[in-house]
Amino acid sequence: QSALTQPASVSGSPGQSITISCTGTSSDIGGYDYVSWYQQHPGKAPKLIIYDVSTRPSGVSDRFSGSKSGNTASLTISGLQAEDEADYYCSSYTRTNTRLFGGGTKLTVL
Amino acid sequence: QVQLQQWGAGLLKPSETLSLTCTVYGGSLNGYYWSWIRQPPGKGLEWIGEINHTGRTNYNPSLKSRVTISLDTSKNQFSLNLSSVTAADTAIYYCARATIKRADPWGQGTLVTVSS
């Protein structure tokens, strides 16, 4: 099974909005609304920030939002802050009862 | 609040078996999948596999022949065994609680290095 496809890097200035895409197939992202997103700061374990495509866990800023269209999911971060600089990973449940992660996107806040 | 604490050997020789254990504090094993995920240095996340409270397992097809995930309900623990390791298995290994929707929380991670 191939990893989900994410851009290697994105960047934005404080206050701006950025969007990270995550592309899969009809066997994973396109087939289920079970897309999740994780934020990982250097040396730390990943942290869940979005699940069920667009649901934020308690305590996660409403500057983070998720969406999906067809086989592509997206994470949007609005009002960029320095603390948002991190790696971001998407994940999806699959038709074969496995899970896939994206390759990860490094967000740089300029 | 559920917390996961993991431990295991951090340095292995090629062909040895990797063994890690994760203890679940503050919650039951029931109703969840208990997962292992790894991250090679400087690279992305790779899902290894999972087990639920009934002992049902799902594995990454690329690792399935070498992976065993098991459960010890009496100790609220689950474990990962990965046989015949090579340098390509060098990674930070994480345990996590999972459902079909999400993986949360995660353990602190264990760096496992395979070197002769």
mmCIF file of C-alpha atoms in Angstrom:
data_model
loop_
_atom_site.group_PDB
_atom_site.id
_atom_site.type_symbol
_atom_site.label_atom_id
_atom_site.label_comp_id
_atom_site.label_asym_id
_atom_site.label_seq_id
_atom_site.Cartn_x
_atom_site.Cartn_y
_atom_site.Cartn_z
ATOM 1 C CA GLN A 1 0.000 0.000 0.000
ATOM 2 C CA SER A 2 1.351 3.430 -0.941
ATOM 3 C CA ALA A 3 1.497 6.373 1.409
ATOM 4 C CA LEU A 4 -0.933 9.211 0.955
ATOM 5 C CA THR A 5 0.544 12.109 -1.039
ATOM 6 C CA GLN A 6 1.308 15.393 0.689
ATOM 7 C CA PRO A 7 3.481 18.327 -0.391
ATOM 8 C CA ALA A 8 6.903 18.140 1.232
ATOM 9 C CA SER A 9 6.751 21.715 2.453
ATOM 10 C CA VAL A 10 4.560 24.792 2.688
ATOM 11 C CA SER A 11 5.233 28.214 4.135
ATOM 12 C CA GLY A 12 3.368 31.330 5.133
ATOM 13 C CA SER A 13 3.741 34.543 7.062
ATOM 14 C CA PRO A 14 2.186 35.187 10.465
ATOM 15 C CA GLY A 15 -1.497 35.963 10.137
ATOM 16 C CA GLN A 16 -1.844 34.336 6.735
ATOM 17 C CA SER A 17 -3.685 31.104 5.900
ATOM 18 C CA ILE A 18 -2.165 27.982 4.387
ATOM 19 C CA THR A 19 -3.655 24.744 3.083
ATOM 20 C CA ILE A 20 -2.009 21.312 3.035
ATOM 21 C CA SER A 21 -3.416 18.720 0.660
ATOM 22 C CA CYS A 22 -3.472 14.957 1.112
ATOM 23 C CA THR A 23 -4.299 12.764 -1.857
ATOM 24 C CA GLY A 24 -5.258 9.125 -1.741
ATOM 25 C CA THR A 25 -7.555 6.798 -3.647
ATOM 26 C CA SER A 26 -11.132 5.581 -3.606
ATOM 27 C CA SER A 27 -9.943 2.762 -1.311
ATOM 28 C CA ASP A 28 -8.994 5.120 1.477
ATOM 29 C CA ILE A 29 -9.724 8.866 1.527
ATOM 30 C CA GLY A 30 -12.353 8.697 -1.189
ATOM 31 C CA GLY A 31 -14.141 5.761 0.380
ATOM 32 C CA TYR A 32 -14.449 6.871 3.997
ATOM 33 C CA ASP A 33 -14.870 10.028 6.041
ATOM 34 C CA TYR A 34 -12.155 8.801 8.401
ATOM 35 C CA VAL A 35 -9.389 11.268 7.604
ATOM 36 C CA SER A 36 -7.329 12.543 10.519
ATOM 37 C CA TRP A 37 -4.503 15.047 10.796
ATOM 38 C CA TYR A 38 -1.572 15.146 13.212
ATOM 39 C CA GLN A 39 0.828 17.902 14.208
ATOM 40 C CA GLN A 40 4.364 16.965 15.210
ATOM 41 C CA HIS A 41 6.888 19.352 16.714
ATOM 42 C CA PRO A 42 10.566 18.328 16.658
ATOM 43 C CA GLY A 43 11.376 15.625 19.170
ATOM 44 C CA LYS A 44 7.729 15.189 20.168
ATOM 45 C CA ALA A 45 5.080 12.575 19.531
ATOM 46 C CA PRO A 46 2.393 13.433 16.969
ATOM 47 C CA LYS A 47 -0.710 15.179 18.290
ATOM 48 C CA LEU A 48 -4.205 14.703 16.871
ATOM 49 C CA ILE A 49 -5.645 17.965 15.563
ATOM 50 C CA ILE A 50 -8.460 16.845 13.203
ATOM 51 C CA TYR A 51 -10.486 13.625 12.862
ATOM 52 C CA ASP A 52 -13.535 12.571 10.851
ATOM 53 C CA VAL A 53 -12.288 14.915 8.083
ATOM 54 C CA SER A 54 -13.225 18.118 9.909
ATOM 55 C CA THR A 55 -13.780 17.540 13.641
ATOM 56 C CA ARG A 56 -11.442 19.202 16.126
ATOM 57 C CA PRO A 57 -10.713 17.455 19.422
ATOM 58 C CA SER A 58 -11.344 19.451 22.561
ATOM 59 C CA GLY A 59 -8.572 21.964 23.145
ATOM 60 C CA VAL A 60 -7.464 22.321 19.524
ATOM 61 C CA SER A 61 -7.614 25.847 18.172
ATOM 62 C CA ASP A 62 -10.432 26.703 15.745
ATOM 63 C CA ARG A 63 -7.739 28.098 13.451
ATOM 64 C CA PHE A 64 -7.338 24.478 12.289
ATOM 65 C CA SER A 65 -9.969 23.165 9.884
ATOM 66 C CA GLY A 66 -10.311 20.168 7.606
ATOM 67 C CA SER A 67 -12.229 19.273 4.480
ATOM 68 C CA LYS A 68 -12.418 16.612 1.785
ATOM 69 C CA SER A 69 -13.338 16.440 -1.871
ATOM 70 C CA GLY A 70 -13.199 13.123 -3.663
ATOM 71 C CA ASN A 71 -9.875 11.435 -3.000
ATOM 72 C CA THR A 72 -8.210 14.556 -1.582
ATOM 73 C CA ALA A 73 -8.376 15.878 1.961
ATOM 74 C CA SER A 74 -7.129 19.283 3.056
ATOM 75 C CA LEU A 75 -5.977 20.925 6.270
ATOM 76 C CA THR A 76 -6.243 24.692 6.512
ATOM 77 C CA ILE A 77 -4.523 26.741 9.189
ATOM 78 C CA SER A 78 -5.730 30.319 9.425
ATOM 79 C CA GLY A 79 -4.103 33.200 11.266
ATOM 80 C CA LEU A 80 -0.703 31.510 11.185
ATOM 81 C CA GLN A 81 1.318 31.749 14.369
ATOM 82 C CA ALA A 82 4.958 30.943 15.038
ATOM 83 C CA GLU A 83 3.904 27.980 17.197
ATOM 84 C CA ASP A 84 2.228 26.377 14.174
ATOM 85 C CA GLU A 85 5.635 25.656 12.647
ATOM 86 C CA ALA A 86 5.761 21.847 12.687
ATOM 87 C CA ASP A 87 5.337 18.750 10.553
ATOM 88 C CA TYR A 88 1.796 17.756 9.614
ATOM 89 C CA TYR A 89 0.605 14.280 8.688
ATOM 90 C CA CYS A 90 -2.697 13.099 7.261
ATOM 91 C CA SER A 91 -4.037 9.603 7.821
ATOM 92 C CA SER A 92 -6.923 7.544 6.521
ATOM 93 C CA TYR A 93 -8.586 4.250 7.275
ATOM 94 C CA THR A 94 -8.592 1.937 4.275
ATOM 95 C CA ARG A 95 -10.800 -0.647 2.644
ATOM 96 C CA THR A 96 -8.468 -3.442 3.802
ATOM 97 C CA ASN A 97 -8.784 -2.497 7.500
ATOM 98 C CA THR A 98 -5.381 -0.880 7.565
ATOM 99 C CA ARG A 99 -4.290 2.708 8.074
ATOM 100 C CA LEU A 100 -2.234 4.924 5.825
ATOM 101 C CA PHE A 101 -0.249 8.025 6.636
ATOM 102 C CA GLY A 102 0.867 10.766 4.312
ATOM 103 C CA GLY A 103 4.538 11.465 3.799
ATOM 104 C CA GLY A 104 4.306 14.587 5.929
ATOM 105 C CA THR A 105 4.440 18.323 5.220
ATOM 106 C CA LYS A 106 6.884 20.689 6.883
ATOM 107 C CA LEU A 107 5.225 24.019 7.655
ATOM 108 C CA THR A 108 7.552 27.009 7.916
ATOM 109 C CA VAL A 109 6.245 30.252 9.392
ATOM 110 C CA LEU A 110 8.267 33.000 7.757
ATOM 111 C CA GLN B 1 -7.103 10.925 31.123
ATOM 112 C CA VAL B 2 -5.585 7.971 29.327
ATOM 113 C CA GLN B 3 -1.816 7.894 29.113
ATOM 114 C CA LEU B 4 0.428 5.427 27.322
ATOM 115 C CA GLN B 5 3.925 4.601 28.529
ATOM 116 C CA GLN B 6 6.177 2.442 26.428
ATOM 117 C CA TRP B 7 9.520 0.765 26.875
ATOM 118 C CA GLY B 8 11.864 -1.772 25.309
ATOM 119 C CA ALA B 9 15.384 -2.404 24.080
ATOM 120 C CA GLY B 10 16.860 0.496 22.157
ATOM 121 C CA LEU B 11 19.808 -1.177 20.430
ATOM 122 C CA LEU B 12 19.598 -4.365 18.408
ATOM 123 C CA LYS B 13 21.860 -6.299 16.069
ATOM 124 C CA PRO B 14 20.695 -7.345 12.611
ATOM 125 C CA SER B 15 18.532 -10.502 12.629
ATOM 126 C CA GLU B 16 17.447 -9.989 16.251
ATOM 127 C CA THR B 17 13.836 -9.488 17.343
ATOM 128 C CA LEU B 18 12.552 -6.071 18.379
ATOM 129 C CA SER B 19 10.303 -6.173 21.438
ATOM 130 C CA LEU B 20 8.406 -3.198 22.824
ATOM 131 C CA THR B 21 5.619 -2.953 25.398
ATOM 132 C CA CYS B 22 3.095 -0.206 26.021
ATOM 133 C CA THR B 23 1.145 0.148 29.282
ATOM 134 C CA VAL B 24 -2.216 1.884 29.295
ATOM 135 C CA TYR B 25 -2.895 4.044 32.362
ATOM 136 C CA GLY B 26 -6.231 5.573 33.264
ATOM 137 C CA GLY B 27 -8.432 3.582 30.924
ATOM 138 C CA SER B 28 -9.572 0.183 29.740
ATOM 139 C CA LEU B 29 -8.410 -1.742 26.718
ATOM 140 C CA ASN B 30 -12.035 -2.354 25.755
ATOM 141 C CA GLY B 31 -13.521 -0.624 22.752
ATOM 142 C CA TYR B 32 -10.312 0.455 21.078
ATOM 143 C CA TYR B 33 -7.579 -0.694 18.771
ATOM 144 C CA TRP B 34 -4.065 -0.491 20.215
ATOM 145 C CA SER B 35 -1.610 0.480 17.550
ATOM 146 C CA TRP B 36 2.087 0.624 16.766
ATOM 147 C CA ILE B 37 3.461 3.259 14.414
ATOM 148 C CA ARG B 38 7.073 3.991 13.536
ATOM 149 C CA GLN B 39 9.085 6.888 12.159
ATOM 150 C CA PRO B 40 12.567 6.432 10.664
ATOM 151 C CA PRO B 41 14.922 9.295 11.521
ATOM 152 C CA GLY B 42 13.992 12.370 9.516
ATOM 153 C CA LYS B 43 11.182 10.566 7.706
ATOM 154 C CA GLY B 44 7.422 10.155 7.877
ATOM 155 C CA LEU B 45 5.080 7.956 9.884
ATOM 156 C CA GLU B 46 4.440 4.325 8.998
ATOM 157 C CA TRP B 47 1.574 2.330 10.500
ATOM 158 C CA ILE B 48 2.754 -1.097 11.670
ATOM 159 C CA GLY B 49 -0.408 -2.715 12.974
ATOM 160 C CA GLU B 50 -2.943 -2.942 15.781
ATOM 161 C CA ILE B 51 -4.867 -5.213 18.085
ATOM 162 C CA ASN B 52 -8.256 -4.832 19.750
ATOM 163 C CA HIS B 53 -9.446 -6.063 23.133
ATOM 164 C CA THR B 54 -10.681 -9.337 21.638
ATOM 165 C CA GLY B 55 -7.250 -10.047 20.189
ATOM 166 C CA ARG B 56 -8.185 -9.283 16.591
ATOM 167 C CA THR B 57 -5.189 -7.921 14.722
ATOM 168 C CA ASN B 58 -4.597 -5.908 11.556
ATOM 169 C CA TYR B 59 -1.098 -5.551 10.112
ATOM 170 C CA ASN B 60 0.642 -3.489 7.466
ATOM 171 C CA PRO B 61 0.988 -5.913 4.517
ATOM 172 C CA SER B 62 4.606 -4.868 3.996
ATOM 173 C CA LEU B 63 5.549 -5.956 7.542
ATOM 174 C CA LYS B 64 3.002 -8.673 8.207
ATOM 175 C CA SER B 65 5.388 -11.608 7.846
ATOM 176 C CA ARG B 66 7.621 -10.260 10.645
ATOM 177 C CA VAL B 67 5.145 -8.585 13.028
ATOM 178 C CA THR B 68 3.278 -9.916 16.022
ATOM 179 C CA ILE B 69 1.164 -7.664 18.225
ATOM 180 C CA SER B 70 -0.199 -9.145 21.433
ATOM 181 C CA LEU B 71 -2.294 -8.104 24.416
ATOM 182 C CA ASP B 72 -2.022 -8.717 28.153
ATOM 183 C CA THR B 73 -5.341 -7.604 29.613
ATOM 184 C CA SER B 74 -4.294 -8.471 33.163
ATOM 185 C CA LYS B 75 -1.562 -5.853 32.974
ATOM 186 C CA ASN B 76 -3.370 -3.413 30.649
ATOM 187 C CA GLN B 77 -0.500 -3.762 28.209
ATOM 188 C CA PHE B 78 0.085 -4.527 24.573
ATOM 189 C CA SER B 79 3.299 -5.478 22.879
ATOM 190 C CA LEU B 80 5.090 -5.430 19.526
ATOM 191 C CA ASN B 81 7.495 -8.039 18.261
ATOM 192 C CA LEU B 82 9.291 -7.469 14.954
ATOM 193 C CA SER B 83 11.558 -10.305 13.882
ATOM 194 C CA SER B 84 14.689 -10.396 11.715
ATOM 195 C CA VAL B 85 15.391 -6.689 12.017
ATOM 196 C CA THR B 86 17.734 -4.837 9.676
ATOM 197 C CA ALA B 87 19.078 -1.294 9.567
ATOM 198 C CA ALA B 88 15.909 -0.322 7.696
ATOM 199 C CA ASP B 89 13.946 -0.970 10.900
ATOM 200 C CA THR B 90 15.828 1.780 12.741
ATOM 201 C CA ALA B 91 13.128 4.212 13.828
ATOM 202 C CA ILE B 92 11.239 5.838 16.655
ATOM 203 C CA TYR B 93 8.433 3.457 17.552
ATOM 204 C CA TYR B 94 5.198 4.850 18.984
ATOM 205 C CA CYS B 95 2.251 3.124 20.582
ATOM 206 C CA ALA B 96 -1.180 4.729 20.323
ATOM 207 C CA ARG B 97 -4.827 4.187 21.152
ATOM 208 C CA ALA B 98 -6.896 4.095 17.996
ATOM 209 C CA THR B 99 -10.378 3.896 16.626
ATOM 210 C CA ILE B 100 -11.461 3.802 13.014
ATOM 211 C CA LYS B 101 -11.519 7.603 13.196
ATOM 212 C CA ARG B 102 -8.342 8.628 15.008
ATOM 213 C CA ALA B 103 -5.179 7.720 16.900
ATOM 214 C CA ASP B 104 -5.003 9.470 20.251
ATOM 215 C CA PRO B 105 -3.225 9.561 22.623
ATOM 216 C CA TRP B 106 0.272 8.445 21.672
ATOM 217 C CA GLY B 107 3.103 7.108 23.776
ATOM 218 C CA GLN B 108 6.302 9.051 24.190
ATOM 219 C CA GLY B 109 8.180 7.089 21.536
ATOM 220 C CA THR B 110 11.141 4.723 21.754
ATOM 221 C CA LEU B 111 14.169 5.034 19.493
ATOM 222 C CA VAL B 112 15.254 1.626 18.277
ATOM 223 C CA THR B 113 18.581 1.430 16.478
ATOM 224 C CA VAL B 114 19.684 -1.630 14.524
ATOM 225 C CA SER B 115 23.431 -1.802 14.092
ATOM 226 C CA SER B 116 26.100 -4.455 14.039
#
